[in-house]
Amino acid sequence: MTNYNNKQKNNHKYNHIESHQITYKTEELLEAAKNRFKITVKVANRAKRRKYEDIDIIEDPLVKPVIRAILEMVDEITQPEIIGE
C-alpha cells in the first residue's frame, strides 16, 4: 500500500508543469548523459513500462508517460537522495 501512495504523490508532483520546463528538463537529462542514444532508449523503456504498470491509476492526460519518465529521470540524476529513500 505504501508503494501505491508514493506513486500517487509522484503523479501529483508532475501534474502542473509548463512546456518550457519540460524542454529544460529534457536538455538537462541529455547533458547529464554520456550517451544520448542510450538515455533516449532508457526514457522510452521507462515510459512504456510505466504506461502498463499504472494502467489502473487515472493520470492527468496532459502528462504523457514519456514526459513523466523524463521528469523522474532528471530528478533521480540531480537529486540522488531520492533514490536513497
XYZ file of N, CA and C in Angstrom:
255
model
N 0.816 -1.195 0.000
C 0.000 0.000 0.000
C 0.862 1.263 0.000
N 1.993 1.225 0.687
C 2.880 2.383 0.738
C 3.407 2.719 -0.653
N 3.759 1.701 -1.434
C 4.253 1.912 -2.787
C 3.198 2.634 -3.628
N 1.944 2.235 -3.484
C 0.855 2.876 -4.217
C 0.739 4.349 -3.819
N 0.828 4.638 -2.514
C 0.746 6.021 -2.042
C 1.901 6.860 -2.565
N 3.110 6.275 -2.632
C 4.262 7.000 -3.176
C 4.051 7.329 -4.642
N 3.478 6.387 -5.399
C 3.205 6.648 -6.816
C 2.192 7.771 -6.961
N 1.178 7.786 -6.100
C 0.180 8.842 -6.160
C 0.820 10.202 -5.891
N 1.731 10.269 -4.918
C 2.419 11.526 -4.615
C 3.261 11.968 -5.798
N 3.982 11.027 -6.427
C 4.808 11.362 -7.584
C 3.951 11.823 -8.746
N 2.801 11.178 -8.961
C 1.912 11.589 -10.042
C 1.434 13.019 -9.822
N 1.086 13.355 -8.587
C 0.608 14.696 -8.274
C 1.719 15.730 -8.464
N 2.938 15.343 -8.176
C 4.083 16.246 -8.280
C 4.252 16.777 -9.697
N 3.968 15.956 -10.698
C 4.210 16.331 -12.086
C 2.953 16.786 -12.821
N 1.841 16.934 -12.133
C 0.596 17.281 -12.812
C 0.595 18.693 -13.389
N 1.242 19.630 -12.737
C 1.201 21.017 -13.190
C 2.609 21.461 -13.568
N 2.981 21.208 -14.807
C 4.312 21.595 -15.267
C 4.174 22.271 -16.627
N 4.906 23.323 -16.805
C 4.857 24.102 -18.036
C 5.682 23.430 -19.132
N 5.321 23.688 -20.382
C 6.028 23.063 -21.500
C 7.488 23.501 -21.568
N 7.787 24.752 -21.225
C 9.186 25.192 -21.259
C 10.009 24.487 -20.185
N 9.378 24.135 -19.060
C 10.085 23.384 -18.027
C 10.433 21.981 -18.524
N 9.546 21.391 -19.289
C 9.807 20.063 -19.856
C 11.006 20.132 -20.787
N 11.068 21.189 -21.590
C 12.197 21.361 -22.507
C 13.505 21.497 -21.736
N 13.511 22.313 -20.696
C 14.726 22.492 -19.891
C 15.139 21.192 -19.209
N 14.164 20.466 -18.697
C 14.464 19.199 -18.021
C 15.018 18.179 -19.011
N 14.483 18.163 -20.225
C 14.980 17.246 -21.250
C 16.421 17.586 -21.605
N 16.710 18.868 -21.774
C 18.079 19.294 -22.062
C 19.016 18.926 -20.921
N 18.551 19.090 -19.703
C 19.351 18.752 -18.529
C 19.672 17.255 -18.507
N 18.685 16.446 -18.835
C 18.887 14.997 -18.872
C 19.888 14.615 -19.959
N 19.761 15.198 -21.135
C 20.676 14.884 -22.233
C 22.097 15.357 -21.939
N 22.241 16.483 -21.266
C 23.577 16.973 -20.906
C 24.241 16.076 -19.871
N 23.453 15.514 -18.972
C 23.999 14.650 -17.919
C 24.353 13.260 -18.445
N 23.782 12.891 -19.572
C 24.001 11.552 -20.127
C 25.315 11.494 -20.901
N 25.980 10.368 -20.794
C 27.210 10.160 -21.559
C 26.888 9.767 -22.997
N 25.751 9.110 -23.184
C 25.360 8.622 -24.498
C 23.894 8.985 -24.729
N 23.646 9.875 -25.674
C 22.283 10.357 -25.930
C 21.356 9.245 -26.396
N 21.869 8.331 -27.198
C 21.034 7.229 -27.683
C 20.580 6.348 -26.529
N 21.521 5.986 -25.651
C 21.175 5.103 -24.529
C 20.163 5.748 -23.595
N 20.321 7.028 -23.320
C 19.381 7.692 -22.420
C 18.007 7.797 -23.075
N 17.979 7.983 -24.379
C 16.702 8.027 -25.094
C 15.990 6.687 -25.005
N 16.739 5.604 -25.172
C 16.160 4.261 -25.060
C 15.673 4.010 -23.636
N 16.439 4.450 -22.640
C 16.027 4.274 -21.241
C 14.733 5.031 -20.948
N 14.628 6.242 -21.459
C 13.405 7.029 -21.265
C 12.220 6.313 -21.912
N 12.414 5.839 -23.129
C 11.328 5.146 -23.832
C 10.904 3.882 -23.095
N 11.871 3.109 -22.625
C 11.542 1.879 -21.897
C 10.812 2.177 -20.592
N 11.261 3.190 -19.882
C 10.595 3.543 -18.621
C 9.167 4.009 -18.888
N 8.993 4.828 -19.914
C 7.651 5.321 -20.238
C 6.729 4.164 -20.609
N 7.234 3.243 -21.390
C 6.429 2.085 -21.798
C 6.073 1.226 -20.589
N 7.050 0.988 -19.724
C 6.821 0.179 -18.526
C 5.793 0.851 -17.615
N 5.953 2.144 -17.388
C 5.014 2.860 -16.509
C 3.610 2.890 -17.090
N 3.526 2.991 -18.396
C 2.209 3.029 -19.032
C 1.422 1.772 -18.693
N 2.087 0.635 -18.719
C 1.395 -0.625 -18.467
C 1.326 -0.978 -16.986
N 2.265 -0.514 -16.176
C 2.219 -0.770 -14.732
C 1.121 0.044 -14.065
N 0.935 1.255 -14.491
C -0.005 2.167 -13.841
C -1.313 2.287 -14.613
N -1.692 1.240 -15.291
C -2.894 1.293 -16.121
C -4.153 1.539 -15.291
N -4.142 1.114 -14.024
C -5.315 1.299 -13.172
C -5.348 2.666 -12.488
N -4.266 3.413 -12.567
C -4.209 4.740 -11.958
C -4.627 5.771 -13.005
N -5.599 6.576 -12.650
C -6.055 7.616 -13.569
C -5.075 8.773 -13.477
N -4.474 9.098 -14.613
C -3.466 10.152 -14.644
C -3.988 11.357 -15.406
N -3.302 12.442 -15.223
C -3.596 13.647 -15.972
C -3.244 13.387 -17.435
N -4.189 13.559 -18.352
C -3.905 13.266 -19.764
C -2.876 14.202 -20.389
N -2.587 15.330 -19.746
C -1.598 16.257 -20.285
C -0.171 15.798 -20.040
N 0.031 14.978 -19.020
C 1.372 14.498 -18.703
C 1.483 13.063 -19.210
N 2.018 12.936 -20.396
C 2.154 11.630 -21.032
C 3.251 10.827 -20.339
N 3.222 9.500 -20.484
C 4.229 8.657 -19.825
C 5.667 9.037 -20.171
N 5.928 9.449 -21.400
C 7.299 9.798 -21.771
C 7.745 11.074 -21.051
N 6.849 12.026 -20.897
C 7.191 13.253 -20.174
C 7.428 12.940 -18.708
N 6.567 12.121 -18.133
C 6.727 11.724 -16.735
C 8.057 10.990 -16.542
N 8.430 10.129 -17.492
C 9.698 9.396 -17.404
C 10.887 10.355 -17.435
N 10.837 11.340 -18.312
C 11.919 12.331 -18.393
C 12.054 13.080 -17.075
N 10.944 13.547 -16.544
C 10.975 14.316 -15.299
C 11.501 13.480 -14.138
N 11.087 12.228 -14.066
C 11.562 11.353 -12.992
C 13.055 11.086 -13.115
N 13.519 10.840 -14.340
C 14.933 10.531 -14.537
C 15.806 11.742 -14.222
N 15.367 12.928 -14.574
C 16.125 14.138 -14.243
C 16.191 14.296 -12.729
N 15.076 14.065 -12.051
C 15.074 14.155 -10.585
C 16.035 13.147 -9.972
N 16.080 11.941 -10.512
C 16.984 10.912 -9.989
C 18.443 11.299 -10.171
N 18.751 11.937 -11.292
C 20.135 12.332 -11.569
C 20.535 13.550 -10.737
N 19.659 14.538 -10.666
C 20.009 15.785 -9.993
C 19.778 15.750 -8.490
N 18.958 14.809 -8.022
C 18.666 14.700 -6.591
C 18.875 13.261 -6.140
N 20.126 12.832 -5.965
C 20.408 11.434 -5.628
C 19.769 10.968 -4.322
N 19.399 11.890 -3.454
C 18.770 11.485 -2.194
C 17.403 10.850 -2.419
N 16.790 11.072 -3.571
C 15.502 10.449 -3.890
C 15.664 8.935 -3.972
N 16.736 8.482 -4.601
C 16.977 7.050 -4.772
C 17.300 6.397 -3.439
N 17.957 7.124 -2.548
C 18.371 6.574 -1.264
C 17.233 6.233 -0.328
N 16.047 6.756 -0.570
C 14.913 6.522 0.332
C 14.364 5.134 0.214
